[in-house]
Coordinates of C-alpha atoms in Angstrom, one line a residue:
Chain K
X1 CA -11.9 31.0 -25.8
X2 CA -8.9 29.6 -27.8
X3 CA -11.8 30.4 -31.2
X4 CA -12.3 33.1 -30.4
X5 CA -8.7 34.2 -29.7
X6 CA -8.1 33.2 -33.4
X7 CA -11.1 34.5 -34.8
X8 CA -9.9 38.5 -33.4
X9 CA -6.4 37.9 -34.5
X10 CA -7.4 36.9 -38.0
X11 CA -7.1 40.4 -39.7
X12 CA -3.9 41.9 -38.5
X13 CA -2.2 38.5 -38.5
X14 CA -3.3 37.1 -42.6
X15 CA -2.9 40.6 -43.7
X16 CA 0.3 40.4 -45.3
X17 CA 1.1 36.7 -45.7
X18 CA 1.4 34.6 -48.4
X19 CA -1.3 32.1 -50.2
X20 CA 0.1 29.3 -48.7
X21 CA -0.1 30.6 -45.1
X22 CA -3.3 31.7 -45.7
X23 CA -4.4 28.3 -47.0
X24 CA -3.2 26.8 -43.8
X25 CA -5.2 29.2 -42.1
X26 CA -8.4 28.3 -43.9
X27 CA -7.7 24.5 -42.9
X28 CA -7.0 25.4 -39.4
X29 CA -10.8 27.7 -39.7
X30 CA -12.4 24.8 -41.2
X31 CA -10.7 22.4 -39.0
X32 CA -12.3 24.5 -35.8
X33 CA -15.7 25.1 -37.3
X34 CA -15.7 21.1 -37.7
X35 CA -14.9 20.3 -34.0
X36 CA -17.8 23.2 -33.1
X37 CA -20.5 21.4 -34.9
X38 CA -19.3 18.4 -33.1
X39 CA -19.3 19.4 -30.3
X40 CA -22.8 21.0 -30.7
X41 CA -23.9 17.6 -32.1
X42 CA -22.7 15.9 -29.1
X43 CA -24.2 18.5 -26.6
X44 CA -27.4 18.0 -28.1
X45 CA -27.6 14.0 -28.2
X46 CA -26.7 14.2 -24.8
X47 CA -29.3 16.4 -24.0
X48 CA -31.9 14.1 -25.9
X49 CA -30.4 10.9 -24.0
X50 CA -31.1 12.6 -20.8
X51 CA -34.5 13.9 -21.9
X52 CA -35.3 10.4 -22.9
X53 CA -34.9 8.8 -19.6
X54 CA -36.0 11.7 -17.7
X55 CA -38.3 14.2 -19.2
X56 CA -39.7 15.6 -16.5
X57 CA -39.0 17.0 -12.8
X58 CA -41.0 14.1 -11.2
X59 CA -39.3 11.2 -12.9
X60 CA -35.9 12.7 -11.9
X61 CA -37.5 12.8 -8.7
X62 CA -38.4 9.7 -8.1
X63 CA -35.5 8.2 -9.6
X64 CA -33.3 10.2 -7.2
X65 CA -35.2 8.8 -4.3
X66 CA -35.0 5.8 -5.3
X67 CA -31.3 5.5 -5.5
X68 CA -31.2 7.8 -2.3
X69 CA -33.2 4.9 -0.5
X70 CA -30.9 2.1 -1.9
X71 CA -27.5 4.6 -0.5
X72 CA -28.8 4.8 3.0
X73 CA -29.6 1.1 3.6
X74 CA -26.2 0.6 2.4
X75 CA -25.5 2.7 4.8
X76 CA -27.2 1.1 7.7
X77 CA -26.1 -2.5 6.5
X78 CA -22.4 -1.4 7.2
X79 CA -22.9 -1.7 10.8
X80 CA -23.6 -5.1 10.6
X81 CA -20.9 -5.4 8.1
X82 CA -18.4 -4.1 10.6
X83 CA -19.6 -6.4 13.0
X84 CA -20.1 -9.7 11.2
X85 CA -17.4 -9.4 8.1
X86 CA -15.2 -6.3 9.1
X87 CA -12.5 -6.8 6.1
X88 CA -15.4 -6.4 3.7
X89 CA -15.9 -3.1 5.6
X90 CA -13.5 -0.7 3.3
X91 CA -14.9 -2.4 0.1
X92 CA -18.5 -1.7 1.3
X93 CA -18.2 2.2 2.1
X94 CA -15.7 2.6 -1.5
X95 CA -19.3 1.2 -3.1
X96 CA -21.4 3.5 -1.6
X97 CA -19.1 6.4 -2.3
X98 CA -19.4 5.6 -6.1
X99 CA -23.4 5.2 -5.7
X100 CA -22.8 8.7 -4.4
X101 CA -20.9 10.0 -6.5
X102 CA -23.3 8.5 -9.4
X103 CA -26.0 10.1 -8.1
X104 CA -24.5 13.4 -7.5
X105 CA -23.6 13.0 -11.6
X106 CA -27.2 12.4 -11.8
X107 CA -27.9 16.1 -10.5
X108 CA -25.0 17.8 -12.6
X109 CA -26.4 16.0 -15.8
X110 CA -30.4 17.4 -14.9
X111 CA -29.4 20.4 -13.7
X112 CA -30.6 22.5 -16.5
X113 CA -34.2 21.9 -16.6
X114 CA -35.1 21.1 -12.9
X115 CA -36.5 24.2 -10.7
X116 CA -33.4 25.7 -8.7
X117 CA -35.3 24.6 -5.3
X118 CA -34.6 20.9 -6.4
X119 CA -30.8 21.3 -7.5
X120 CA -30.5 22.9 -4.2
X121 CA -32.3 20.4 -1.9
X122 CA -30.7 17.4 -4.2
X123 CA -27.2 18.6 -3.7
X124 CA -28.0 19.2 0.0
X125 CA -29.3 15.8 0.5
X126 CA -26.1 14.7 -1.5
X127 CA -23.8 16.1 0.6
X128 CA -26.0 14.8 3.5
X129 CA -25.1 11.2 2.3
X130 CA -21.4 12.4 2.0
X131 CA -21.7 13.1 5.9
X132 CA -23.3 10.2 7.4
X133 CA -20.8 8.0 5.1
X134 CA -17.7 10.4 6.0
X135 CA -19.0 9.7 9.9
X136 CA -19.7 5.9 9.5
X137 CA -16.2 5.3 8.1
X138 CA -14.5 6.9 10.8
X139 CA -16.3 4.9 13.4
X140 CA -16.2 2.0 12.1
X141 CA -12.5 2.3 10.9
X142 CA -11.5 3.7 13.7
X143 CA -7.9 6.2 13.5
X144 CA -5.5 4.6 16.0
X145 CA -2.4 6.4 17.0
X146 CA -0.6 3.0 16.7
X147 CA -3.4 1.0 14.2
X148 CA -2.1 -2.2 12.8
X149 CA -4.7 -1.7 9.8
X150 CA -5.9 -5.2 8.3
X151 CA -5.1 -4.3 5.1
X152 CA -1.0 -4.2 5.6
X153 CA -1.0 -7.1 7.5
X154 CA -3.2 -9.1 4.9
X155 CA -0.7 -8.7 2.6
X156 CA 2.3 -9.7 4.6
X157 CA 0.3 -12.7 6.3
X158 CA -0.2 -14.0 2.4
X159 CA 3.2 -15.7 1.4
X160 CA 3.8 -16.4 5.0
X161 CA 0.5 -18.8 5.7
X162 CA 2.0 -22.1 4.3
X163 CA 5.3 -21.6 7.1
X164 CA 4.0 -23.8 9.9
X165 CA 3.9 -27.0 7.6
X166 CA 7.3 -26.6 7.6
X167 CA 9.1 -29.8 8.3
X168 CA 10.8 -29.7 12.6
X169 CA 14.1 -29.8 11.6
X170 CA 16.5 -26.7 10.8
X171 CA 16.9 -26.4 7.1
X172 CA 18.8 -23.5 7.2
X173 CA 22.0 -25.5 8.5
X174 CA 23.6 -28.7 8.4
X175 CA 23.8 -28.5 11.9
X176 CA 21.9 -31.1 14.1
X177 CA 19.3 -29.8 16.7
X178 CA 19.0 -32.1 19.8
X179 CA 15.5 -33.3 20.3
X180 CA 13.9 -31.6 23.4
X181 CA 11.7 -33.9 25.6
X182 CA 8.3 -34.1 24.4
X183 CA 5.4 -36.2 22.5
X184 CA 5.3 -36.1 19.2
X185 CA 3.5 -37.8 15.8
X186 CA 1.2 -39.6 17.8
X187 CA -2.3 -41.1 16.8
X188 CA -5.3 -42.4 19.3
X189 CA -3.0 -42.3 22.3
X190 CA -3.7 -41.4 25.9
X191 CA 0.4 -40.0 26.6
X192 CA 1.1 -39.0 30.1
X193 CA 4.5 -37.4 32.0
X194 CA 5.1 -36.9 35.3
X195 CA 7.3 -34.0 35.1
X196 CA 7.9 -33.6 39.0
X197 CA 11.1 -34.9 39.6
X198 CA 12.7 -34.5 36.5
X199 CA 15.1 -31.8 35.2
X200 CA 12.7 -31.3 32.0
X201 CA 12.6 -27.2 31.3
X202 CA 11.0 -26.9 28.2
X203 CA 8.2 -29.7 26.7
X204 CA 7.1 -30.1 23.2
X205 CA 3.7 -31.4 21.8
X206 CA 4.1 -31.8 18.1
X207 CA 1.9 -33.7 15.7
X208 CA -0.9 -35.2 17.7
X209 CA -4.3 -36.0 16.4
X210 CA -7.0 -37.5 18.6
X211 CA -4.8 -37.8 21.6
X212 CA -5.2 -37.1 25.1
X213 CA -2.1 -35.4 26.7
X214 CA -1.8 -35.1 30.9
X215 CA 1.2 -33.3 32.0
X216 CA 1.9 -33.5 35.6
X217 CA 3.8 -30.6 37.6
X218 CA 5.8 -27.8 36.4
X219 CA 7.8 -27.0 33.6
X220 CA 9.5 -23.6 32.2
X221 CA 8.3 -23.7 28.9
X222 CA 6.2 -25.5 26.7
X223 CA 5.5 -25.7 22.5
X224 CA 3.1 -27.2 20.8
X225 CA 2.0 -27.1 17.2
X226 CA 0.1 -28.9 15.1
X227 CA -2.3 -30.9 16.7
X228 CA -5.9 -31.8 16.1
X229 CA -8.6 -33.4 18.3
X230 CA -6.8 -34.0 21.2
X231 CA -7.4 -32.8 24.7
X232 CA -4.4 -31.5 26.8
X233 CA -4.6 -31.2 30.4
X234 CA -1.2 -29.4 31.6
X235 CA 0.0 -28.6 35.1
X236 CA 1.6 -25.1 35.5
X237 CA 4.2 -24.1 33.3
X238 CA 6.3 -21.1 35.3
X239 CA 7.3 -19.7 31.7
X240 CA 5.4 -19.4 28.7
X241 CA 3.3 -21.7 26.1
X242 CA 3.2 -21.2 22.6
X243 CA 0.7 -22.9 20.5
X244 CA 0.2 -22.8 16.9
X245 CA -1.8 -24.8 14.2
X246 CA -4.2 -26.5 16.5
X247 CA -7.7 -27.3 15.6
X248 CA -10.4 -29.6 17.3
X249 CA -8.8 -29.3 20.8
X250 CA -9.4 -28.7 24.2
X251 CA -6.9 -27.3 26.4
X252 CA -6.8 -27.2 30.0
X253 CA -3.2 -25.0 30.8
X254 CA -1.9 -22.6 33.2
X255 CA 1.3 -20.1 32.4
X256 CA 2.8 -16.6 32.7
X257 CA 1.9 -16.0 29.1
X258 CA 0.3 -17.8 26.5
X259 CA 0.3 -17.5 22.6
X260 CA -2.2 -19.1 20.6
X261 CA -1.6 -18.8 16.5
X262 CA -3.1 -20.5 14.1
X263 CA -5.5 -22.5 16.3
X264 CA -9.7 -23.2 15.0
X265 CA -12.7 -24.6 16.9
X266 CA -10.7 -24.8 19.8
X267 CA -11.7 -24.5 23.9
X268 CA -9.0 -23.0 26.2
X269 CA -9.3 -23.1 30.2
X270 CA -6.7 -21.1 31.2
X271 CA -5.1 -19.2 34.5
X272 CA -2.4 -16.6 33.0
X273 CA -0.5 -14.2 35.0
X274 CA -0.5 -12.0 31.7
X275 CA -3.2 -11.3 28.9
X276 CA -3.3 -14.3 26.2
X277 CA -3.4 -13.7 23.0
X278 CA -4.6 -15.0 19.8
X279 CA -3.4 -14.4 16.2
X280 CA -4.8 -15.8 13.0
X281 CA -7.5 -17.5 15.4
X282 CA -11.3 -18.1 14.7
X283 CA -13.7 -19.7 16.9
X284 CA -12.5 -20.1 19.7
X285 CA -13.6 -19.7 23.5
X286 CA -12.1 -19.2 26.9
X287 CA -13.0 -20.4 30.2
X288 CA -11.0 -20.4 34.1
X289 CA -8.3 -22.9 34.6
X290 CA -10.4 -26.5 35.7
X291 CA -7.5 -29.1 36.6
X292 CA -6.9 -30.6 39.8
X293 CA -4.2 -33.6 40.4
X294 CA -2.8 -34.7 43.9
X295 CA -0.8 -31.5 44.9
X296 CA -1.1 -28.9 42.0
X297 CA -1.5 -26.2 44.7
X298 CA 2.0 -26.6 45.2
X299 CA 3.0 -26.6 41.9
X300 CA 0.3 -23.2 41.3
X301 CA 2.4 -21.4 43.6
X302 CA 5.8 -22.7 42.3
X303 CA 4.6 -21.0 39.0
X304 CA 3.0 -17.8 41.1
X305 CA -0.7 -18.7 39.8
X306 CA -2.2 -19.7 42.9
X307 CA -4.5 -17.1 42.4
X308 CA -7.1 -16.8 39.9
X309 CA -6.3 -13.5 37.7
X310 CA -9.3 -13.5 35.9
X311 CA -7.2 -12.7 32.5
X312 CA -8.6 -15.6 31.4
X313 CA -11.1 -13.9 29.7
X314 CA -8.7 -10.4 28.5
X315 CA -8.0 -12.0 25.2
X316 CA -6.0 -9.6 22.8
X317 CA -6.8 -10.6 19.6
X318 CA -3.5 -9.5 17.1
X319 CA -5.5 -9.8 14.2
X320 CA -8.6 -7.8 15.8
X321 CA -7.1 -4.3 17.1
X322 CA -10.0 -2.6 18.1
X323 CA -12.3 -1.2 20.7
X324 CA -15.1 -3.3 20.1
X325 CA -15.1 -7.3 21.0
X326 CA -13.2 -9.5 18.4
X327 CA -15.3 -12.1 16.4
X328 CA -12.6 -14.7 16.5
X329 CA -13.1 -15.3 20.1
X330 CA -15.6 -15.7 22.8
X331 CA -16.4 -16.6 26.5
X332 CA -17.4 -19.9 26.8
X333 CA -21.1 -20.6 28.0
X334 CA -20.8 -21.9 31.6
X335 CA -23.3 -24.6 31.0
X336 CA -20.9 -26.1 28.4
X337 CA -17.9 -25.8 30.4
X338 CA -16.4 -29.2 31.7
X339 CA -16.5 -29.2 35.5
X340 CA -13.4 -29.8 37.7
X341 CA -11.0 -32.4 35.5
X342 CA -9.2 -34.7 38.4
X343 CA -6.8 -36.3 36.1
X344 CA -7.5 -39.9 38.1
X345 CA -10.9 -39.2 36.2
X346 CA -9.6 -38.2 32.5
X347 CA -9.4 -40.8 30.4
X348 CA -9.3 -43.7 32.3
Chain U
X1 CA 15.9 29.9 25.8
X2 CA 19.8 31.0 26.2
X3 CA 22.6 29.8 24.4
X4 CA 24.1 27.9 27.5
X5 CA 20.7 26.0 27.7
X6 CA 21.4 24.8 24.4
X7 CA 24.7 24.1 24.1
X8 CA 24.0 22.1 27.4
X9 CA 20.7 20.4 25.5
X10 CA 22.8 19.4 22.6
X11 CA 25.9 18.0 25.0
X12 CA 23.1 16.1 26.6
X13 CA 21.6 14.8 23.7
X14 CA 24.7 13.8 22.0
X15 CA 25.1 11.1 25.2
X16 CA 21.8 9.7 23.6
X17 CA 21.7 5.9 22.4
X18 CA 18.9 4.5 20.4
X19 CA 18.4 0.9 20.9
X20 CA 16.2 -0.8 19.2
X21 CA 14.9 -4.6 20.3
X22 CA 13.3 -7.1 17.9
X23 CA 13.2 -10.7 17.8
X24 CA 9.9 -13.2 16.9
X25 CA 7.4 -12.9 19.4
X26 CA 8.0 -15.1 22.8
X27 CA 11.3 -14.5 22.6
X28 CA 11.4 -12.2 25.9
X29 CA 12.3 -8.7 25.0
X30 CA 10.1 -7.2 27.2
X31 CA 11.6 -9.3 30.1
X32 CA 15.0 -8.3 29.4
X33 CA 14.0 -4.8 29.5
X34 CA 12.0 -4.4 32.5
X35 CA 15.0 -6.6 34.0
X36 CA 17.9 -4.3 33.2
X37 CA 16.0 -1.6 34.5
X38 CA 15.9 -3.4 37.8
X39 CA 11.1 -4.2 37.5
X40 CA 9.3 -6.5 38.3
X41 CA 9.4 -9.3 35.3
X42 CA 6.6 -11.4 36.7
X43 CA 3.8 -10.4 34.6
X44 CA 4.4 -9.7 31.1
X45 CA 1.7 -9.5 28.6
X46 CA 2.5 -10.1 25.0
X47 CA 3.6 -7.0 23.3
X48 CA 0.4 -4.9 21.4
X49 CA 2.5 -2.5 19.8
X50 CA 5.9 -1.1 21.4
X51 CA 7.4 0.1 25.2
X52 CA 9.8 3.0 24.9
X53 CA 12.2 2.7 28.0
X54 CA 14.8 5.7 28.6
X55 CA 17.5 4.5 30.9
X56 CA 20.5 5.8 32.3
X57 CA 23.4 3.1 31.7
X58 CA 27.3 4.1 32.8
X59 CA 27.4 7.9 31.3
X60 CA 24.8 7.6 28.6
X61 CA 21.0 7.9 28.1
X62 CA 19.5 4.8 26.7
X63 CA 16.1 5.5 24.4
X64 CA 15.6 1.7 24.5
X65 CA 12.5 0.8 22.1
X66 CA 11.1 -2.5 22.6
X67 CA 8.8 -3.8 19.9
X68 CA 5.9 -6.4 19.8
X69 CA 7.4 -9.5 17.8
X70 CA 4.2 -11.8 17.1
X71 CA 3.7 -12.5 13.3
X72 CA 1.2 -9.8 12.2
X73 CA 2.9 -6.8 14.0
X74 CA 6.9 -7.1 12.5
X75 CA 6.0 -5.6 9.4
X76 CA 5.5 -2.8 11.4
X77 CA 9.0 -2.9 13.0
X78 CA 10.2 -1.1 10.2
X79 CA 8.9 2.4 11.2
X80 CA 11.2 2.1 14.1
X81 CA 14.6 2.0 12.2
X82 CA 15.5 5.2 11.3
X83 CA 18.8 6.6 13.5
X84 CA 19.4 3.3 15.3
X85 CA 22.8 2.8 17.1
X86 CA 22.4 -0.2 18.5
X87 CA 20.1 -3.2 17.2
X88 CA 19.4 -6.5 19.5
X89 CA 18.0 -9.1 18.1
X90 CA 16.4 -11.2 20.6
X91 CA 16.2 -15.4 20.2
X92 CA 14.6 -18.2 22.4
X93 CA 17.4 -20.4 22.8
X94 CA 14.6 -23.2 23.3
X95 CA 12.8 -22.7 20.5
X96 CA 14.3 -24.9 18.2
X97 CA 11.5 -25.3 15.9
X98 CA 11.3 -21.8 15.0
X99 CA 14.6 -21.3 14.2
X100 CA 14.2 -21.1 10.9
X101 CA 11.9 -18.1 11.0
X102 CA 14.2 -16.6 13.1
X103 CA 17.3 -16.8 11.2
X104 CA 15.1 -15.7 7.9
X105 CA 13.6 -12.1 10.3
X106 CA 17.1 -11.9 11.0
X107 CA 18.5 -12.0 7.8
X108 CA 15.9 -9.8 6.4
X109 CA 16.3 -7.0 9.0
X110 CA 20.5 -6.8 8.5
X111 CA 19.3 -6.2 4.9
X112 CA 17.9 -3.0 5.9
X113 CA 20.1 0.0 4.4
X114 CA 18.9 2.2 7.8
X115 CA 19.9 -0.2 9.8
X116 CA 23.3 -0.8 7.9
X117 CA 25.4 1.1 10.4
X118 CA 23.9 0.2 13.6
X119 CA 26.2 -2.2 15.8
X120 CA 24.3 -6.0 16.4
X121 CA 23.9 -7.7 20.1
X122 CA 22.6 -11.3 19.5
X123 CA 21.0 -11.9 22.8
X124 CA 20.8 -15.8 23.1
X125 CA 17.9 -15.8 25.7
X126 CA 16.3 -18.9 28.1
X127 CA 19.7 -20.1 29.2
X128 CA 18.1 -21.1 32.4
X129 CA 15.7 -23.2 30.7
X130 CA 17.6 -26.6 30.3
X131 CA 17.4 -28.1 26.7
X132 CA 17.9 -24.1 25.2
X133 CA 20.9 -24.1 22.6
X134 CA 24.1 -22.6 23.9
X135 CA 25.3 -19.2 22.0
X136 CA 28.0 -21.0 20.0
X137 CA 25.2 -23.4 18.7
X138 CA 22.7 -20.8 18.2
X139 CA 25.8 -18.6 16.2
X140 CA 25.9 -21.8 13.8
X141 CA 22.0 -21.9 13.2
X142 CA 21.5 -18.2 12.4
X143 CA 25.0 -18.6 10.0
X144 CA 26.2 -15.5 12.2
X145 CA 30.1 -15.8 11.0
X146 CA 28.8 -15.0 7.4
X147 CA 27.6 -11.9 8.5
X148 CA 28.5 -8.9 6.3
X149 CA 32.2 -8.2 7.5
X150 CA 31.6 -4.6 8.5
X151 CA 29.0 -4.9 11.1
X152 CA 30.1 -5.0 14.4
X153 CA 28.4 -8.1 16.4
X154 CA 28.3 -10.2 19.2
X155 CA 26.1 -12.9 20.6
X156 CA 26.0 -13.2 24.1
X157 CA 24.1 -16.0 26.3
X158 CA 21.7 -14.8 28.9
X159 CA 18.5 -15.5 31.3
X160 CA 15.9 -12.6 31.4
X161 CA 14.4 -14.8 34.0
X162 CA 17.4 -14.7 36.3
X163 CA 19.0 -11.4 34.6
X164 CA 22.2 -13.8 33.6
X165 CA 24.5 -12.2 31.0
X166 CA 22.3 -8.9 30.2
X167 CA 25.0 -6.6 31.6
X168 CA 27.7 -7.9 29.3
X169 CA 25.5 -8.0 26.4
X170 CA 24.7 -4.0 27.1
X171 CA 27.8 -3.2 28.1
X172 CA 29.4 -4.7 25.1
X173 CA 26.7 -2.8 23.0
X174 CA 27.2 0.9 24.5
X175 CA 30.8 0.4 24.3
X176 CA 30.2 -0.2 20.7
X177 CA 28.3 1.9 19.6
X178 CA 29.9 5.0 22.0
X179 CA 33.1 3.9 20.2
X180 CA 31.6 4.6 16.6
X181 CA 29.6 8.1 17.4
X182 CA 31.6 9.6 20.1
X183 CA 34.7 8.9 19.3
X184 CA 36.2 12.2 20.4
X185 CA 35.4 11.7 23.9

C-alpha cells in the first residue's frame, strides 16, 4: 500500500523540486525496490522450505494426523494428571495449547497448495482440539466462587516453609514466656500424665522422637509439634489440638477441633465434634477414635464426644480445595487399623 | 423507588459497621462470633473460606466478616480490607509457641494503607484456659505500645468459651469507630 502511495504521488510531488530532493527521492525508490526483492526473496525460500518438507497433500496429511494423535493423548493423559500430580495440571494443558497452536501454524503455512476441503476439515478438527482442551481445563480447574487456586498459595507457602524450625521461645521480645505443662525433647521414652485431678488447661508435646505418649483425662487444649515416630494416645481434650511437623506417628485423640499442618506418613484415630483438617499434609490416613482407659466415658462426655460423629473421615484438606477426594489423605484400611488400645495394654 | 425510600436507605446504611476478624488459625474467631450473637459454639469446624455475620449491636448494624486464619488461606485476607471500620485481631493467649507468627501477621496487616484508618480491638482469647498469657503480657509480646500513634487500640482479655469480656471488647470498638464516622450524631 505505503508503495504504491508513493509510486502515484511521484509526479505531482518531484515536479518542481530541486536535484537534491529528487536525489533523496531516488534513494528512498531504490531503497523500496530493495526491501521488495527481499521480501519476494524471502517469500519464495519460504515457500521452497515448506515444499521441501511437505510437497504434497498426503505428507501434510499424515504429518497433521500424526501431531493430531500425539494432542489428543495429551489430552486424555491430563485426567490422570489431575488426579495423580494436579500442580503439573496448568503446565500440562499450557503444552498442549502450544502443540495446538503449532499445528494450527502448520495449516496457515500449507494453506496455499492443499484442496480447500482439507483447510476446511483441518481448521475444523483444530478448533475441535481447542474445544475438548477449553472443556478439560475447566473441569479439571474447576472456577470456584471462593477458589484458593494452588498457584497463589505456592508462592506465599515458599519463604514461609522453614518457620516451624523456629526455636520455642519468643524472639520477638525480651520478655520471658512461662513454660506450659507438657513433655518436651524427649528420646525412646514411654511419658505418661494423669491429667484428672490437676488444674492443667492447655498441654504441650514438643520434640519427641520414638516416644510413646498416654495422656489420661481431659484437658482444654493441647499443642504439639515436631515429633517423629512416636505414638500418642490422648484422652479427650474439650478444646482444640493443633499439630504441626509430625512424621512417623500414630495418634489416637479426641477434640472439638483438630488441626494437622505439616504432618507425613502419619495415622490419626480420631472423634471430632467438627471437621479436621489438614494443611501441607501427605500421606496420611484416618480412622474412628480406638482408646479406652478406666472411666473415659466420663471424661467423653465432659468433652461432649460421647457420641461417635463420624467426622472422622470429613477431612478438609486446605491445600486440596476441590470437589474431588484429596491425594494427601485417605481412609485407613480396616484390616490395618489397631483394635481397641486399653492403655493398661500399651506399652507395657 | 421514592425519594423517602432513599433517603431512609442511606440513613440506614450510614448506621452500617464493617468489622473485619483475623487472627492465625485456632485462634477462635469463629467462636467469638457465633457467641456474641448469642449460637451455639459447640461445634465449630475450622474456617474454609469466610462467615459474613450482620448483627444488630446498640443502634448500629454490624457487617461482621470472619475469615479463615490457617496458613494457606491469609493471603487471601487481603481482598477483605477495603472500607473496614473496625479490625480485630484475634490471639490464643495459650499459644505461646506461635507468638511469633502472630505478632509478625500482625505487624504485617497494620502495614496495610486500607486498613490505615480502621480502629484495632486486640482480642486476647482462652482466658479460661489456665496457663494462657494475660492481656498486659500478651501487649508486651506483640510490642503493642509501639504501635503507630494514630491508631486507635485496645487489647482486651476474653473467653469465647464462656463469652468473658467480648461485650467490652465490642462495645469499646463501635464506640470507636461511631465516634470517628458519625461524629455528627
Amino acid at each position: 500500500m505505503e508503495e504504491d502511495r508513493s509510486h502515484t504521488n511521484l509526479p505531482t510531488k518531484t515536479l518542481g523540486l530541486d536535484a537534491d530532493l529528487q536525489k533523496k527521492h531516488q534513494a528512498m525508490l531504490d531503497r523500496l525496490s530493495n526491501r521488495h526483492q527481499a521480501r519476494l526473496d524471502t517469500s519464495l525460500a519460504r515457500r521452497s522450505d515448506s515444499a521441501n518438507s511437505s510437497e504434497s497433500t498426503s505428507s501434510f496429511l499424515s504429518r497433521f494426523s500424526a501431531s493430531k494423535q500425539s494432542i489428543d493423548s495429551q489430552l486424555a493423559d491430563s485426567r490422570l494428571i489431575a488426579t495423580s500430580d494436579p500442580s503439573r495440571l496448568r503446565s500440562h494443558f499450557a503444552n498442549i495449547s502450544s502443540s495446538i497452536s503449532d499445528l494450527e501454524k502448520l495449516v496457515a503455512e500449507n494453506s496455499y497448495f492443499l484442496p480447500s476441503y482439507e483447510v476446511r476439515s483441518s481448521l475444523k478438527t483444530i478448533s475441535d482440539l481447542k474445544q475438548n482442551l477449553e472443556i478439560l481445563n475447566s473441569e479439571l480447574i474447576p472456577k470456584k466462587k471462593f477458589s484458593f487456586k494452588n498457584k497463589a498459595t505456592a508462592k506465599k507457602e515458599l519463604p514461609k516453609e522453614p518457620e516451624p524450625i523456629k526455636p520455642d521461645t519468643v524472639s520477638v521480645s525480651n520478655f520471658k514466656l512461662p513454660n506450659s505443662p507438657g513433655f518436651r525433647n524427649k528420646t525412646n521414652e514411654t511419658l505418661v500424665k494423669k491429667l484428672r485431678g490437676t488444674e492443667i488447661g492447655e498441654f504441650t508435646l514438643s520434640d519427641l522422637e520414638s516416644c510413646e505418649v498416654r495422656l489420661i483425662g481431659c484437658c482444654n487444649a493441647v499443642f504439639m509439634n515436631r515429633l517423629t515416630n512416636c505414638k500418642v494416645y490422648m484422652g479427650p481434650v474439650i478444646g482444640s489440638i493443633l499439630i504441626e511437623g509430625v512424621e512417623g506417628c500414630v495418634f489416637v485423640l479426641a477434640s472439638h477441633q483438630i488441626r494437622i499442618h505439616l504432618a507425613k506418613g502419619c495415622d490419626f484415630y480420631l472423634r471430632v465434634r467438627s471437621r479436621p483438617i489438614i494443611e501441607d499434609s501427605n500421606v496420611v490416613r484416618f480412622a474412628p477414635y480406638c482408646l479406652d482407659y478406666e472411666g473415659i466415658e466420663m471424661d467423653l462426655e465432659k468433652a461432649g464426644l460421647s457420641e461417635e460423629t463420624g467426622n472422622w473421615g470429613n477431612v478438609d484438606d486446605f491445600k486440596w480445595l476441590r470437589a474431588v477426594q484429596s491425594p494427601n489423605w485417605c481412609v485407613l484400611p480396616e484390616n490395618e487399623r489397631v483394635g481397641k488400645v486399653r492403655t493398661e495394654d500399651i506399652g507395657s | 423507588m421514592g425519594l423517602l425510600s432513599i433517603i431512609r436507605k442511606i440513613k440506614r446504611k450510614e448506621k452500617e459497621m464493617r468489622i473485619l476478624m483475623v487472627g492465625l488459625d485456632n485462634s477462635g474467631k469463629t467462636t467469638i462470633v457465633l457467641k456474641i450473637n448469642g449460637e451455639d459454639t459447640s461445634v465449630i469446624s475450622p474456617t474454609l473460606g469466610f462467615n459474613i455475620k450482620t448483627i444488630t449491636y446498640q443502634k448500629y448494624t454490624l457487617n461482621i466478616w470472619d475469615v479463615g486464619g490457617q496458613r494457606t488461606i491469609r493471603s487471601y485476607w487481603r481482598n477483605y480490607f477495603e472500607q473496614t471500620d473496625g479490625l480485630v485481631w484475634v490471639v490464643d493467649s495459650s499459644d505461646l509457641r506461635r507468638l511469633d507468627d502472630c505478632k509478625m501477621e500482625l505487624d504485617n496487616l497494620l502495614k496495610e494503607e486500607r486498613l490505615s484508618g480502621a480502629s484495632l480491638l486486640i482480642l486476647a482469647n482462652k482466658q479460661d484456659i489456665k496457663g494462657a498469657l494475660t492481656p498486659a503480657e500478651i501487649a508486651k509480646v506483640l510490642n503493642l505500645e509501639s504501635m503507630d500513634k494514630t491508631r486507635h487500640w485496645k487489647i482486651v482479655g476474653c473467653s469465647a468459651y464462656t463469652g468473658e469480656g467480648l461485650l467490652e471488647g465490642f462495645d469499646w470498638l463501635v464506640q470507636d469507630v461511631a465516634s470517628r464516622i458519625y461524629m455528627l450524631d
